[in-house]
Every structure is written in structure tokens, then in C-alpha cells.
XYZ file of C-alpha atoms in Angstrom:
437
model
C -3.014 -6.663 -37.473
C -5.747 -5.633 -35.038
C -6.939 -2.111 -35.698
C -6.862 0.077 -32.601
C -10.452 1.107 -33.223
C -11.815 -2.240 -34.436
C -15.150 -3.017 -32.756
C -14.889 -5.867 -30.250
C -17.656 -7.382 -28.184
C -17.253 -8.529 -24.582
C -16.496 -12.119 -25.549
C -13.803 -11.074 -28.014
C -12.209 -8.690 -25.518
C -12.181 -11.307 -22.782
C -10.558 -13.883 -25.037
C -8.005 -11.358 -26.341
C -7.229 -10.452 -22.739
C -6.719 -14.115 -21.862
C -4.304 -14.667 -24.728
C -2.351 -11.398 -24.699
C -2.534 -9.612 -21.341
C -0.300 -10.565 -18.415
C -2.237 -9.951 -15.177
C -0.665 -9.800 -11.686
C 0.665 -13.136 -10.464
C -0.670 -15.163 -13.400
C 0.771 -17.132 -16.266
C 0.506 -15.826 -19.805
C -1.630 -16.828 -21.546
C -3.755 -17.291 -18.472
C -6.032 -20.269 -18.029
C -8.739 -18.199 -16.386
C -10.820 -15.328 -17.681
C -10.885 -11.984 -15.940
C -14.125 -10.115 -15.342
C -14.437 -7.308 -17.893
C -15.453 -4.001 -16.286
C -17.344 -1.745 -18.662
C -17.671 1.312 -16.402
C -17.601 2.336 -12.759
C -19.405 4.940 -10.661
C -19.694 5.481 -6.946
C -18.802 2.150 -5.331
C -20.070 0.015 -8.217
C -18.278 -1.752 -11.031
C -20.506 -2.434 -14.046
C -19.613 -5.620 -15.882
C -19.584 -5.801 -19.670
C -21.086 -9.258 -19.424
C -23.262 -10.460 -16.511
C -21.984 -13.273 -14.313
C -24.844 -15.579 -13.344
C -27.216 -12.667 -13.788
C -25.093 -10.226 -11.755
C -24.419 -7.055 -13.742
C -22.881 -4.813 -11.062
C -20.475 -5.448 -8.197
C -19.962 -3.323 -5.101
C -16.197 -2.826 -4.917
C -15.091 -4.075 -1.522
C -11.415 -3.527 -2.359
C -11.200 0.165 -3.391
C -9.127 -1.135 -6.311
C -6.368 -2.324 -3.957
C -6.757 0.417 -1.322
C -6.686 3.294 -3.813
C -10.208 4.411 -4.836
C -11.159 5.916 -1.480
C -13.678 8.326 -3.058
C -15.174 5.680 -5.315
C -15.389 6.051 -9.076
C -16.398 8.896 -11.390
C -16.250 11.394 -8.547
C -17.351 14.735 -10.037
C -14.606 16.848 -8.420
C -11.828 14.472 -9.350
C -13.229 14.172 -12.875
C -13.358 17.967 -13.164
C -9.772 18.325 -11.933
C -8.569 15.809 -14.513
C -10.442 17.526 -17.360
C -9.192 20.978 -16.355
C -5.587 19.799 -16.196
C -5.806 18.020 -19.562
C -7.022 21.282 -21.074
C -3.842 22.974 -19.797
C -1.311 20.149 -20.286
C -1.286 16.496 -19.389
C 2.460 16.204 -18.910
C 5.690 18.134 -18.941
C 9.111 16.862 -17.905
C 10.218 17.586 -14.339
C 13.904 17.998 -15.115
C 14.584 21.735 -15.371
C 10.843 22.459 -15.500
C 8.082 22.415 -12.915
C 4.317 22.827 -12.841
C 1.760 24.320 -10.497
C -0.107 21.107 -9.697
C 3.050 19.274 -8.616
C 4.284 22.229 -6.551
C 0.957 22.531 -4.735
C 0.857 18.803 -4.056
C 4.384 18.719 -2.649
C 3.642 21.701 -0.413
C 0.482 20.030 0.912
C 2.228 16.720 1.607
C 4.986 18.531 3.489
C 2.309 20.199 5.585
C 0.175 17.159 6.445
C 2.802 14.463 7.009
C 4.078 13.965 10.569
C 7.082 15.775 11.970
C 9.118 17.918 9.609
C 9.134 15.838 6.432
C 9.607 18.878 4.225
C 11.266 17.424 1.135
C 9.010 15.645 -1.376
C 10.058 13.405 -4.251
C 7.110 12.614 -6.568
C 7.464 9.149 -8.057
C 5.510 6.873 -10.381
C 4.227 4.133 -8.091
C 4.389 2.839 -4.540
C 7.162 0.373 -5.242
C 9.228 3.116 -6.891
C 8.682 5.346 -3.859
C 10.226 2.599 -1.710
C 13.129 2.316 -4.159
C 13.646 6.061 -3.784
C 13.403 5.894 0.014
C 16.054 3.194 0.221
C 18.255 5.078 -2.208
C 17.869 8.182 -0.031
C 19.071 6.228 2.992
C 22.051 4.725 1.187
C 23.077 8.069 -0.310
C 22.680 9.746 3.076
C 25.300 7.500 4.649
C 27.598 7.797 1.623
C 27.308 11.554 1.978
C 28.440 11.232 5.588
C 31.432 9.140 4.553
C 30.008 5.863 5.868
C 29.296 3.762 2.762
C 29.540 0.574 4.830
C 26.083 1.369 6.213
C 24.226 -0.202 3.308
C 22.075 -3.016 4.711
C 18.471 -2.731 5.877
C 16.688 -4.127 8.914
C 13.013 -5.025 8.752
C 10.636 -7.464 10.375
C 9.122 -10.510 8.780
C 5.617 -10.413 7.347
C 6.198 -7.218 5.382
C 5.487 -6.274 1.791
C 7.004 -3.231 0.083
C 6.540 -3.821 -3.636
C 7.774 -6.006 -6.448
C 10.668 -3.963 -7.835
C 14.184 -4.983 -6.970
C 15.281 -3.252 -3.783
C 11.803 -3.316 -2.189
C 11.632 -7.074 -2.774
C 14.719 -7.469 -0.621
C 12.813 -6.174 2.430
C 9.625 -8.156 1.786
C 8.984 -11.245 3.860
C 11.789 -13.725 3.022
C 9.392 -16.673 2.832
C 6.204 -15.133 1.437
C 7.875 -12.394 -0.599
C 9.334 -14.402 -3.503
C 12.875 -14.356 -2.096
C 13.284 -18.000 -3.023
C 13.036 -17.038 -6.704
C 15.971 -14.656 -6.376
C 18.208 -16.459 -3.894
C 21.804 -15.327 -4.316
C 20.737 -12.347 -6.436
C 18.749 -10.068 -4.117
C 20.668 -8.021 -1.580
C 20.670 -9.879 1.742
C 18.996 -7.789 4.419
C 18.570 -8.339 8.155
C 15.222 -9.750 9.309
C 13.722 -9.653 12.775
C 10.755 -11.751 13.812
C 7.345 -10.456 12.753
C 5.911 -8.043 15.329
C 3.460 -9.572 17.824
C -0.110 -9.306 16.577
C -2.886 -7.227 18.072
C -3.477 -3.507 17.648
C -4.590 -3.223 21.269
C -2.232 -5.836 22.671
C 0.340 -5.106 25.362
C 3.887 -4.668 24.165
C 6.053 -7.774 24.357
C 9.247 -6.515 25.996
C 11.095 -9.732 25.190
C 10.373 -9.165 21.502
C 11.810 -5.668 21.710
C 14.879 -6.986 23.490
C 15.478 -9.465 20.660
C 14.911 -6.710 18.083
C 17.377 -4.461 19.885
C 20.028 -7.184 20.041
C 19.721 -7.647 16.298
C 19.984 -3.897 15.764
C 23.007 -3.652 18.077
C 24.742 -6.533 16.325
C 24.381 -4.991 12.856
C 24.294 -1.266 13.639
C 27.606 -0.477 11.941
C 26.367 -1.854 8.618
C 22.729 -0.770 8.785
C 21.438 2.204 6.811
C 17.833 2.044 7.982
C 15.006 0.195 9.659
C 12.112 -0.190 7.184
C 8.591 -1.199 8.272
C 4.907 -0.884 7.468
C 3.458 0.947 10.471
C 0.550 -0.655 12.388
C -0.740 -2.742 9.460
C 1.294 -5.227 7.456
C -0.720 -5.364 4.241
C -0.115 -7.841 1.432
C 2.255 -9.777 3.674
C -0.666 -11.027 5.773
C -2.994 -8.198 6.869
C -1.490 -8.313 10.366
C -2.083 -5.506 12.902
C 0.414 -4.616 15.627
C 0.394 -2.228 18.577
C 1.465 1.372 17.794
C 3.815 1.304 20.776
C 6.253 -0.751 18.688
C 6.665 2.255 16.403
C 7.542 4.510 19.322
C 10.129 2.022 20.469
C 11.543 1.641 16.959
C 11.970 5.412 16.828
C 13.934 5.300 20.091
C 16.069 2.367 18.960
C 16.819 3.897 15.553
C 18.053 7.066 17.265
C 20.049 5.127 19.855
C 21.906 3.038 17.280
C 22.204 5.766 14.642
C 20.149 4.301 11.818
C 17.393 5.941 9.800
C 13.740 4.971 10.192
C 11.529 4.479 7.123
C 7.743 4.034 7.280
C 6.039 2.551 4.245
C 2.580 4.162 4.382
C 1.625 3.358 0.802
C -1.312 1.219 1.928
C -2.079 2.857 5.279
C -1.840 6.528 4.375
C -4.726 8.981 3.956
C -6.995 7.693 6.676
C -7.334 3.959 6.059
C -6.443 2.923 9.635
C -8.448 5.659 11.374
C -5.563 8.142 11.545
C -4.461 10.257 8.603
C -1.224 8.289 8.645
C -0.687 5.113 10.648
C 2.280 6.777 12.343
C -0.288 9.030 14.005
C -1.430 6.150 16.209
C 2.014 6.272 17.790
C 2.623 10.014 17.628
C 6.013 9.565 15.986
C 7.599 10.613 12.708
C 10.048 8.609 10.594
C 13.045 10.008 8.773
C 11.542 8.932 5.447
C 7.930 8.114 4.548
C 6.515 6.450 1.430
C 3.042 7.352 0.133
C 0.922 6.077 -2.746
C -2.307 4.205 -3.569
C -4.995 6.598 -2.239
C -2.847 9.650 -3.061
C -4.756 10.259 -6.311
C -7.999 8.667 -5.162
C -7.192 5.719 -7.407
C -7.399 7.751 -10.628
C -3.784 7.749 -11.777
C -0.541 6.189 -10.701
C 1.526 8.485 -8.492
C 3.474 8.140 -5.276
C 5.689 10.247 -3.073
C 8.745 9.796 -0.892
C 9.093 12.473 1.778
C 12.025 13.096 4.095
C 13.297 15.637 6.599
C 16.212 18.057 6.641
C 18.632 15.534 8.091
C 18.378 13.189 5.105
C 18.245 15.933 2.481
C 21.288 17.722 3.902
C 23.224 14.471 4.239
C 22.720 13.720 0.554
C 23.516 17.307 -0.464
C 26.809 17.146 1.430
C 28.069 14.024 -0.340
C 30.456 13.544 -3.237
C 27.361 13.027 -5.404
C 25.216 15.836 -3.971
C 22.017 14.964 -5.880
C 19.447 12.243 -5.369
C 20.266 9.868 -8.206
C 16.759 9.127 -9.405
C 14.616 10.745 -12.094
C 11.494 9.001 -13.455
C 10.222 10.211 -16.815
C 6.757 10.909 -15.420
C 7.924 12.368 -12.139
C 5.704 15.246 -11.027
C 3.162 14.462 -13.738
C 0.761 17.430 -13.645
C -2.320 15.367 -14.515
C -1.793 12.956 -11.632
C -0.817 15.808 -9.306
C -3.952 17.794 -10.165
C -6.167 14.813 -9.353
C -4.188 14.179 -6.152
C -4.787 17.768 -5.071
C -8.520 17.349 -5.719
C -8.531 14.033 -3.844
C -6.931 15.636 -0.792
C -9.409 18.517 -0.876
C -12.321 16.070 -0.907
C -10.710 13.947 1.801
C -10.440 16.817 4.268
C -13.673 18.553 3.339
C -15.832 15.445 3.641
C -14.634 14.474 7.131
C -12.755 11.306 6.290
C -12.349 10.490 9.984
C -16.105 10.242 10.557
C -16.534 8.153 7.420
C -13.791 5.720 8.413
C -15.174 5.498 11.948
C -18.598 4.604 10.529
C -17.114 1.964 8.240
C -15.208 0.457 11.169
C -18.428 0.121 13.157
C -20.190 -1.478 10.197
C -17.335 -3.913 9.634
C -17.302 -4.916 13.306
C -21.022 -5.695 13.239
C -21.176 -7.216 9.786
C -18.156 -9.504 10.082
C -18.970 -10.717 13.603
C -20.930 -13.796 12.386
C -17.756 -15.132 10.781
C -16.377 -15.823 14.251
C -18.839 -18.715 14.540
C -17.766 -20.377 11.280
C -15.652 -23.522 11.531
C -12.206 -22.911 10.079
C -12.110 -19.189 10.897
C -9.053 -18.377 12.984
C -9.585 -14.646 13.525
C -11.778 -11.698 12.609
C -10.245 -8.243 13.004
C -11.076 -4.663 12.087
C -9.024 -1.482 12.128
C -10.380 1.680 10.565
C -11.748 0.862 7.120
C -10.019 -2.530 7.023
C -11.857 -5.769 7.761
C -10.167 -9.174 7.802
C -11.406 -12.737 8.140
C -8.470 -15.093 8.589
C -8.969 -18.812 8.037
C -6.940 -21.680 9.438
C -6.289 -22.917 5.889
C -5.646 -21.605 2.393
C -8.657 -19.914 0.849
C -10.418 -21.674 -2.011
C -10.143 -18.492 -4.050
C -12.498 -19.601 -6.831
C -15.242 -20.664 -4.432
C -14.862 -17.639 -2.152
C -14.841 -15.198 -5.069
C -17.895 -16.847 -6.599
C -19.792 -16.588 -3.301
C -19.048 -12.864 -3.128
C -19.969 -12.250 -6.787
C -23.244 -14.114 -6.303
C -24.064 -11.464 -3.673
C -23.047 -8.621 -5.964
C -19.684 -7.856 -4.340
C -16.096 -7.821 -5.573
C -13.524 -9.224 -3.134
C -10.036 -10.501 -3.820
C -9.089 -13.219 -1.268
C -5.515 -14.457 -1.008
C -3.553 -16.975 1.049
C -5.666 -17.597 4.185
C -7.439 -14.235 4.073
C -10.803 -12.849 3.026
C -10.549 -9.123 3.526
C -12.094 -5.832 2.531
C -11.108 -2.170 2.442
C -14.160 -0.423 0.984
C -14.230 3.110 -0.424
C -14.892 5.785 2.182
C -18.048 6.851 0.323
C -19.793 3.512 0.793
C -23.192 3.717 2.517
C -24.517 1.420 5.222
C -26.565 -0.707 2.849
C -23.688 -1.431 0.498
C -21.319 -1.979 3.402
C -23.772 -4.602 4.641
C -23.600 -6.257 1.225
C -19.813 -6.353 1.481
C -19.749 -7.902 4.955
C -22.459 -10.428 4.044
C -20.412 -11.427 1.020
C -17.212 -11.745 3.073
C -18.961 -13.985 5.610
C -20.451 -16.091 2.798
C -17.008 -16.365 1.209
C -15.603 -17.574 4.534
C -18.259 -20.298 4.724
C -17.204 -21.817 1.404
C -13.567 -20.757 1.357
């Protein structure tokens, strides 16, 4: 039996990882070796073992959108240490804690509209599960249990747990694996692309017809606002959100915005809904909530949904994660939000956007590149073919940058604390990856 404190060198750890650890979207044991990160600080990941002489990588991914303040941030570290000294966890059933209460109060204050009720969950996918459960319980509370299906548009991604998978893209979202098992939802066409594009009225007419046809059985419309993330890094005009708000009200369905990836400034507004000036009935938050330190998410809703559930035959929200309201995660989230607002996140994101526009522009001249697009601190190079992930990743690593291409995309969402020099490294690496990918 392996002792928990047995000394292991980098080679031994990497091989043990290959044989025993199941990484996202891989087989187990995996045929490839993962890069072993020894430590991280600022925007840099230090490798336990150099790769072709490269010892450090600039993180161009913010650890999947989350580490917006980079790594080993002194204020977030201090918040974590202080909370551990008090207590790292206490159950949330029948008990509460100051860090969680303060976080919920802040989220109710900064989210759009009057989303005053906050459910603190474990992860982004769980927050979507909770949001959908809220919607279903709301209609049951109103005596309309037949309103149990969901309408979304294609190209979306909402997580890998059960109910969220049912509203992910039906072709790219693993539906084929669960045919006949997942709940069958209603899918509209993907929204027309282009953040600054004119609204396609014919698209909205088709969306409305679908909504009209299924209104009596629909509990909610569920979408990622402005940016569809893991489903394809597609941007759409904010006006579609305003029109969805109008249509949801007209046909008496709830509106859910999944802001797990877009929340806390990533698109250039605090929440992507801010581009449209509208508020959903339910909003999901995660990823950057704790600055990437700990897993935590939130589902927030307004009075209408909360009162509808409270008035039902089961007057409680039937969900209760063990680590709900975890004080350690909440304390770090509070510190992350303080840093976010104090350090002028909007100016930082604006600067990153300008750097991405300039740095990624050369990719437009590369054969095989279909599109280059930037929104806030998100930069995307889209190819007209599947990325050669191994070759593209190697090209980025050779330049001292960590990127994680997928499908036909080479993309980056750097930490907000990145400076101009390191941002240049990231864009140079992305362009180089596009040349070989």
C-alpha cells in the first residue's frame, strides 16, 4: 500500500497519475501524460519537470475561466488562512456562518434586477441543477406540474451532471450517449453569431413559434447569455436577451441565465446580462466566484420564484449539498469580490481586450483560420477544421504558454492580472498554435 507521505519524484507522480487518475474526457488509464504543476504564482504555472527546457507556463486559461486574480494572491491567501483558523467547514442545515451570509448578501446586491434569494452550491453544474429544480418546483407550487420541459438553443453547454446535460447541445453535448434516458427538452436553432451583429427577426419569429407551440409544457427558457462557452465559444448580440425576456413574459415561462463562465467581468460587463440591461428570473454563478481557489457556485432567484416554491405542497427547495455554504470557500469568495471591485476589473478587462485584438490579428492571415473574435477578456481563433490538439499545445508550450484547444478552437481567457508582456506571449502562442493546428 502506498503511504500517504511516501516521497515521490516527478516521474513517479506522473506515472501514478497516468495509471490511477481519471482526468476530464480521457480514458483510464490514460495513454498520455499530464503536465505536473509543482506550484503557481501570479499568472505562471511552475512545472515539476521541464518540457523541452520550459520550466514555467503563462496560464492563458485562468484554470478554465476561474483564476481571474492569478495564483497565490496575498489577499485571497490571507482570507483562506484566517478562515481555516476559525473553522474550515460547518454544516448549513440548521446552522449558518458569517462568511456565507456576507457572500449571499453581496451577490444579492450586485446581481441584476431583484435576485434576492441565494442558494450556495458546490459547483457550476450543481448550480444549474438547482436552477432547473427551482423552476420545476415553482410551477408545481402553482399547481401546474405539466410545465416541466425546458427550452434552450443549440450550441449551449451547462455542465455534465444529469439535468444540465439535457439542455446542452444535442449533438455536441453527449446526448447520443444517453439517448432514451435523458429528459427530452425543446431545442431552438443556435442564435445567430456576432456580438455586434444586427438582430435576425426571422430567427426570433422561429424561436417564438417554438415557444408558442410548447408554452403549456415549458417551465423555463435556459441560455448562456452573450457567450456560448464550451459549446463553441460563440458570441451573439445582447438584443436577443432582451427579446427572450419579452417572450418569456409573454408566454408565461421563467428565464434562466447561466452566467457560470461569463460572470464577474469576463465579457466586459460584471454579468453578461448587463450588455442587454435585463435580469433573468434565475441566474447561475460559479468559476470566478472564488477566484479559482475553491469550488463554489450560487443560484440566485427573485421573489416570484421563491414565493412560488414556498406556496407549494412541498414548500422547501428540495436540495441540500453537504458542503453548501462552506465557510472556507465563502471567505475566499468574499476576498475575491473585494479585490475585483477595488482593482477596477473593468479597466483591466478593457486593456486585455485591446491586447487580444492586436495580438490575435495576425491569425486572420493564416490559411485554415475561419474567424478571429474578441469580447472582453476572451480571445478566440476558430479554424475551418478540427484542431491538432497535440501539435497546437506543443507550439504554445514551446513559447512558454498554457492553452487548451478543443474542437476547431484555439482560445484564451487570461487572468485579469496579466501584464502586457505576458499577454503578448499568450497571443503569440495562440497564433503559433493556429499555424500548426
